[in-house]
Every structure is written in C-alpha cells, then in structure tokens.
JSON list of C-alpha atoms in Angstrom, two decimals:
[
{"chain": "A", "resi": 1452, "resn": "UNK", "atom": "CA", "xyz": [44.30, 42.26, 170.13]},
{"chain": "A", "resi": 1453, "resn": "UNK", "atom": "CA", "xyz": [43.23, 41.39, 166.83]},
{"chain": "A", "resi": 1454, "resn": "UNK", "atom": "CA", "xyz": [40.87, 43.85, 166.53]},
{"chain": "A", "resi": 1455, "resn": "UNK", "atom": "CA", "xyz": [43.38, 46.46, 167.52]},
{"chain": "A", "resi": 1456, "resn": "UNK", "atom": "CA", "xyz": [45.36, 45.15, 164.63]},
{"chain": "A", "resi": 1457, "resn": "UNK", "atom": "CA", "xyz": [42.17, 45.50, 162.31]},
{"chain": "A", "resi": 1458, "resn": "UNK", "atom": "CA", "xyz": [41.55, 49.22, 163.91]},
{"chain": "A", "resi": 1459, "resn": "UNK", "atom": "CA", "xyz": [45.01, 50.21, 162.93]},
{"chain": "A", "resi": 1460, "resn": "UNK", "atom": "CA", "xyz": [45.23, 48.67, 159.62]},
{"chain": "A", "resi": 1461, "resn": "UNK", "atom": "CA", "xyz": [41.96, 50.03, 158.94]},
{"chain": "A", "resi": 1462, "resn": "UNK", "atom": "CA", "xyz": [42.58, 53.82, 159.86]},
{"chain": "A", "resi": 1463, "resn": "UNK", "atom": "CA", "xyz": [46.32, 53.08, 158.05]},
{"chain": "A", "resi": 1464, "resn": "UNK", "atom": "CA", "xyz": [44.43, 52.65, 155.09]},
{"chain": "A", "resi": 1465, "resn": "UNK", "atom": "CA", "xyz": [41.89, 55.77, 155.72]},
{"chain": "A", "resi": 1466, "resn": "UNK", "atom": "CA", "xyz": [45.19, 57.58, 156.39]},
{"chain": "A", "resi": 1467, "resn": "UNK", "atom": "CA", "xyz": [46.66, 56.16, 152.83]},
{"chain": "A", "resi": 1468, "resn": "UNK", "atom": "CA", "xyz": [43.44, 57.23, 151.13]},
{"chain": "A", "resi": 1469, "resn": "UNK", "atom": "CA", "xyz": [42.95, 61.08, 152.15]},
{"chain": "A", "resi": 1470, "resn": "UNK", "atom": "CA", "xyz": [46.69, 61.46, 151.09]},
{"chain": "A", "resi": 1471, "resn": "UNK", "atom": "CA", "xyz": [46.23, 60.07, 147.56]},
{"chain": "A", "resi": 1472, "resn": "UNK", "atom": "CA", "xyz": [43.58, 62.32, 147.43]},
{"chain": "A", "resi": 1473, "resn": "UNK", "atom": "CA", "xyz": [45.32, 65.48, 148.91]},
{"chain": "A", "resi": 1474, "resn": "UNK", "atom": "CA", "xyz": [48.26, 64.90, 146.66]},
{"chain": "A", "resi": 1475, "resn": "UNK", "atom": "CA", "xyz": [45.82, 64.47, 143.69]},
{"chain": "A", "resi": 1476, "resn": "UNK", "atom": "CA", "xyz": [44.20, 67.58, 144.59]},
{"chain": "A", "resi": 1477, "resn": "UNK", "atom": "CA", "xyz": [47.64, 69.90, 144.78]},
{"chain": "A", "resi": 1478, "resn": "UNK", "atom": "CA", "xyz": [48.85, 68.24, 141.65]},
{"chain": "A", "resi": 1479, "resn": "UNK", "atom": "CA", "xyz": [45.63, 70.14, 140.17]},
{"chain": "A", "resi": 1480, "resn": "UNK", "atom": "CA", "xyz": [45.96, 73.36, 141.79]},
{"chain": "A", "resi": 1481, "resn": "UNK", "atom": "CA", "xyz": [49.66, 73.20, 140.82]},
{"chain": "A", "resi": 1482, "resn": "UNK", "atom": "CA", "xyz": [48.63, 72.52, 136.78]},
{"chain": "A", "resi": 1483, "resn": "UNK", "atom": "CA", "xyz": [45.91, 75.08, 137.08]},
{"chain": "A", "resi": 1484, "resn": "UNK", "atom": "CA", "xyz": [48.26, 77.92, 138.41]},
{"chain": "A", "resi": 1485, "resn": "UNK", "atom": "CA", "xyz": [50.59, 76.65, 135.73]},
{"chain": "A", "resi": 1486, "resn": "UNK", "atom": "CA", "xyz": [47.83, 77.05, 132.53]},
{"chain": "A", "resi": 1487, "resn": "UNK", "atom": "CA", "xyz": [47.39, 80.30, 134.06]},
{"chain": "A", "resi": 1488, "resn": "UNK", "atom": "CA", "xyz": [50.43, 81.42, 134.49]},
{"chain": "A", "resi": 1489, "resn": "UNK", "atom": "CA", "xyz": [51.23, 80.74, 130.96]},
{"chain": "A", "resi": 1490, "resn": "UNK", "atom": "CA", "xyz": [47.98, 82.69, 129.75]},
{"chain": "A", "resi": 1491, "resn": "UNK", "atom": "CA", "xyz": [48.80, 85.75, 131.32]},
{"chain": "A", "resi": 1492, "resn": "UNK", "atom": "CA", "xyz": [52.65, 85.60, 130.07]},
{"chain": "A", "resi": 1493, "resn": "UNK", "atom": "CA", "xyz": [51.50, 84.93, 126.60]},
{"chain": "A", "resi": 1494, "resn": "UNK", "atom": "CA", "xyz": [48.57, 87.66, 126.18]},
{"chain": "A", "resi": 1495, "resn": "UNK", "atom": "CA", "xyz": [48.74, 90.59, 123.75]},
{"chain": "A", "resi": 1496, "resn": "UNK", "atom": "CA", "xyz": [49.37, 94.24, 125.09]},
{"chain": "A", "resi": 1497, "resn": "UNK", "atom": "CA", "xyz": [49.87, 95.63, 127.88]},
{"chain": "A", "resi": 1498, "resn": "UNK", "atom": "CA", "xyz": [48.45, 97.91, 130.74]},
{"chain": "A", "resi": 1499, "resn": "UNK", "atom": "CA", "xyz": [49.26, 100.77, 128.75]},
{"chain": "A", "resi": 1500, "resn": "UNK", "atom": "CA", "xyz": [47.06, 99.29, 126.12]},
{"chain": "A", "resi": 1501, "resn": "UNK", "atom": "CA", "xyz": [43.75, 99.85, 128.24]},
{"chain": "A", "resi": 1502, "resn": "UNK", "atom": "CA", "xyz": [44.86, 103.29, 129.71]},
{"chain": "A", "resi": 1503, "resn": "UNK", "atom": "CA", "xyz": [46.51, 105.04, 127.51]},
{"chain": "A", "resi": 1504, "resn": "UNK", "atom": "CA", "xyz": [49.05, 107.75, 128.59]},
{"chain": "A", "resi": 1505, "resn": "UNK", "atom": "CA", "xyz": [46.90, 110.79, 130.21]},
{"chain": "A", "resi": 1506, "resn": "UNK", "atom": "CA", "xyz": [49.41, 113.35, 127.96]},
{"chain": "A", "resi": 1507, "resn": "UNK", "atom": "CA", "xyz": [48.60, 111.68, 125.05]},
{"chain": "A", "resi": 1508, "resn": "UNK", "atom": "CA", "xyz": [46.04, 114.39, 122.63]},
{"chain": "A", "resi": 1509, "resn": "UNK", "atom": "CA", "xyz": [43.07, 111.99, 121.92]},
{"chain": "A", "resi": 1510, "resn": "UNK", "atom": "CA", "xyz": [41.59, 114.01, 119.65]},
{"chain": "A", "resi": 1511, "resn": "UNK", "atom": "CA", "xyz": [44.79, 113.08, 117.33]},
{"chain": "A", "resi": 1512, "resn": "UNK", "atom": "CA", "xyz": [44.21, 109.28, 118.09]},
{"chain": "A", "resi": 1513, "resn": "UNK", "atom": "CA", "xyz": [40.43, 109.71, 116.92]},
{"chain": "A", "resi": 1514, "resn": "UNK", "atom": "CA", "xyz": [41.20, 111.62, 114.14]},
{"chain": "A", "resi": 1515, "resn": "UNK", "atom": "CA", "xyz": [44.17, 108.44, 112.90]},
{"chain": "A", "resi": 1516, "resn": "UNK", "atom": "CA", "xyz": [41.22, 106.13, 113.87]},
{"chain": "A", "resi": 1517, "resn": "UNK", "atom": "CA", "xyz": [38.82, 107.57, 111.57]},
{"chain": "A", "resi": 1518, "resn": "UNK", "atom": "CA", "xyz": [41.49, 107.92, 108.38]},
{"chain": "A", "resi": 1519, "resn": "UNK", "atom": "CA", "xyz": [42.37, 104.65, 109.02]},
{"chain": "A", "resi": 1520, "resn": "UNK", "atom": "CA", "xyz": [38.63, 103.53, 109.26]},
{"chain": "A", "resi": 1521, "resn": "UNK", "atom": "CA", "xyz": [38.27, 105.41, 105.91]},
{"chain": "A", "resi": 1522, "resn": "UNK", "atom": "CA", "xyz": [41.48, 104.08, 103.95]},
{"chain": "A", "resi": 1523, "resn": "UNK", "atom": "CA", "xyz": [40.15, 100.25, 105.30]},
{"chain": "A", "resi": 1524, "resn": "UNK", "atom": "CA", "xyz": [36.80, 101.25, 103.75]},
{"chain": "A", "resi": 1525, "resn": "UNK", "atom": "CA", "xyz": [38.29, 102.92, 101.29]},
{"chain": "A", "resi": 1526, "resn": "UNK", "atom": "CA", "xyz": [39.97, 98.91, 99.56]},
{"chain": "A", "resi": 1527, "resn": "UNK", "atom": "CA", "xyz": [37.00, 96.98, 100.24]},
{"chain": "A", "resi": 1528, "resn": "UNK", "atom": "CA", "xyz": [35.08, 99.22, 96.76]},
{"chain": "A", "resi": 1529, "resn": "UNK", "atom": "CA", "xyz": [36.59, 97.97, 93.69]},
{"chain": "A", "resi": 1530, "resn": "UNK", "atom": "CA", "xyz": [39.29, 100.93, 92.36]},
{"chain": "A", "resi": 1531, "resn": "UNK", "atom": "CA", "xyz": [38.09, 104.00, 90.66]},
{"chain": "A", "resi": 1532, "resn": "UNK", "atom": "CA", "xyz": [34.85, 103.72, 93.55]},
{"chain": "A", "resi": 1533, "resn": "UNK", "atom": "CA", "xyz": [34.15, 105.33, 96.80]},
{"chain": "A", "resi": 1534, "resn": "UNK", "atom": "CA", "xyz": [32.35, 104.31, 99.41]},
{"chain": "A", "resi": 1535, "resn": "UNK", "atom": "CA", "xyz": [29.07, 106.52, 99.91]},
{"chain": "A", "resi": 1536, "resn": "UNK", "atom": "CA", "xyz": [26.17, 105.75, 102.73]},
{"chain": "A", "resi": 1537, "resn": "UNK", "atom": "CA", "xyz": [27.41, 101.91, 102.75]},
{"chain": "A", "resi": 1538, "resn": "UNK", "atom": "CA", "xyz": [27.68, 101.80, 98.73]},
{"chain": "A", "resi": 1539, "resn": "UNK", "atom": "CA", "xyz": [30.68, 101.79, 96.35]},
{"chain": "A", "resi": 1540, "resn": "UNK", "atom": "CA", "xyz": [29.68, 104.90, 94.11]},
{"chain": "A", "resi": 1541, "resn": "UNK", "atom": "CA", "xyz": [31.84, 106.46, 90.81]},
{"chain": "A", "resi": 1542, "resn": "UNK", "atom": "CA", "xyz": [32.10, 109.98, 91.86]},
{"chain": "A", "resi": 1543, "resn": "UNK", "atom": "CA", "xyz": [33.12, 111.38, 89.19]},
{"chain": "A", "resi": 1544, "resn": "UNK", "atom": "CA", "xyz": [29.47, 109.90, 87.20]},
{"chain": "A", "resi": 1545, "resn": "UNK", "atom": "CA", "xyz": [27.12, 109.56, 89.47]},
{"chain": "A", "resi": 1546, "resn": "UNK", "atom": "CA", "xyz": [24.17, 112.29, 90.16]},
{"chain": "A", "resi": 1547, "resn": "UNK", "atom": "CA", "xyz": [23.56, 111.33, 93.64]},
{"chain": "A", "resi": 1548, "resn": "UNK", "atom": "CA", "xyz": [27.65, 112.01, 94.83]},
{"chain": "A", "resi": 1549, "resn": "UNK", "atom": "CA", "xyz": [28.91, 114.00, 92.08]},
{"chain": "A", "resi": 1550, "resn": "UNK", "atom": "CA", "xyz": [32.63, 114.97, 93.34]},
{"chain": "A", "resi": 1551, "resn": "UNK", "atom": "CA", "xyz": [31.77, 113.89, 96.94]},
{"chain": "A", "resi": 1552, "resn": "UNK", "atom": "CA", "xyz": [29.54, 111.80, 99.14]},
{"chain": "A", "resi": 1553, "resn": "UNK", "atom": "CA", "xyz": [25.85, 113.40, 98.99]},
{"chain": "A", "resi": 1554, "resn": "UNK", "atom": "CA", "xyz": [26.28, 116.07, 96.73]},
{"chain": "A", "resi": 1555, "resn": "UNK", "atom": "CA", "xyz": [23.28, 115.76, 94.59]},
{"chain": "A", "resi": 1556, "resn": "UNK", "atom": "CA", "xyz": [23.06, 117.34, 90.49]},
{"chain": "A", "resi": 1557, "resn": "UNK", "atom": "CA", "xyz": [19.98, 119.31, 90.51]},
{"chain": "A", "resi": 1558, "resn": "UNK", "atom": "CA", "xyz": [17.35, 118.33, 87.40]},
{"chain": "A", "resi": 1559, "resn": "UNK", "atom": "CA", "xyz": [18.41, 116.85, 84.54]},
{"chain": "A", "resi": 1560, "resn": "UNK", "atom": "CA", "xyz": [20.97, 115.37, 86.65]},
{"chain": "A", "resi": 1561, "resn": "UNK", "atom": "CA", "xyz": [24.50, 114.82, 84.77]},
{"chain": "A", "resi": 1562, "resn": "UNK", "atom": "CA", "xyz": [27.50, 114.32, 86.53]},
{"chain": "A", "resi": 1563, "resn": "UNK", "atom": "CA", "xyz": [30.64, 114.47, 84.32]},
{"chain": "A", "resi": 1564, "resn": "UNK", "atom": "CA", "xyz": [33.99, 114.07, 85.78]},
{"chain": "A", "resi": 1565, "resn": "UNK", "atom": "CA", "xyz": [32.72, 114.82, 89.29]},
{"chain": "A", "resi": 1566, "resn": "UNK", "atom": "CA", "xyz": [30.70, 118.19, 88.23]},
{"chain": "A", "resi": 1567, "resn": "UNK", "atom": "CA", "xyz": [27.26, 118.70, 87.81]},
{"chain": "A", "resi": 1568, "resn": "UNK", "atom": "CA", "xyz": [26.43, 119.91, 84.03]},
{"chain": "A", "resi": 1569, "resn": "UNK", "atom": "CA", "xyz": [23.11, 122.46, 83.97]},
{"chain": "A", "resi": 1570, "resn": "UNK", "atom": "CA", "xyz": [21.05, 122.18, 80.93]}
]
C-alpha cells in the first residue's frame, strides 16, 4: 500500500510539473502575441502606402519625386552652386557648365555670368 502511496505522490508531482511548464509556456505565447500586437499597431503607413491608388497618374508622382530629389540636392552645395555630375559647380563661371549642367565654352573657354564669351 505504500508503494501505491509513492506511485500516486510520484505521478502527483509529474502531474504538478508538466503544468508549471504548460502555464510557463502560454504565459510566453501570450507576451509574444502581445509584443506583436503592439508592433503592428505602432508601424508607420498604411496599405495604401505599398499600393498606391490604381487612378492615381504616376507619371506626376515621378515627376514630384525627381523635383524633390533635385531641391534635396539642390541644399546640400553651398548657395550660389549647383550640383553638376556629383559636383557643386558656379554656373554662372565655370567653362565646363556655363548656364547649365554640361554645357561646355568652346576654346578659350570663358564663362561670364552663365554665357560663353568667343574671342
């Protein structure tokens, strides 16, 4: 009989075990859903974000991309400079963008106030 008694205490404790551990395991399930839960309620934007609306003109969203591209380039030369090929140049001096991006003075090479002067 005392074995029985052993037996039952034994598999009592077993029992005790696999429920601490089954509780221990759903109390990390529950704070995982909860993190996130809380990840996806706090993220930026929205569907819409990703696919934009199909009557929306795109080529008027690429065209505000690139002046916007161009204004952000556009403060990152020092004033009175453009940038040119990945280089802040004067274009109102310089021989190699004289009055715009590429537009080369042909020999002796003078810009002056964004024209080219001919000999």
């Amino acid at each position: 009989m005392e074995w029985q008694q052993d037996r039952e205490y034994a598999m009592s404790r077993e029992v005790s075990v696999m429920l601490g551990r089954l509780r221990r395991r759903w109390r990390v399930a529950l704070l995982a859903g909860v993190v996130a839960l809380a990840t996806l309620s706090c993220a930026r934007g929205s569907y819409n974000d990703l696919n934009p609306d199909p009557g929306e003109n795109l080529a008027e969203q690429n065209a505000a991309d690139r002046d916007r591209e161009r204004e952000m380039r556009r403060s990152l030369c020092p004033a009175g400079t453009t940038p040119c090929n990945g280089e802040c140049v004067d274009l109102q001096s310089d021989a190699f963008h004289c009055g715009g991006c590429g537009e080369v003075c042909a020999p002796p090479g003078i810009c002056d106030r964004g024209q080219c002067l001919a000999d």
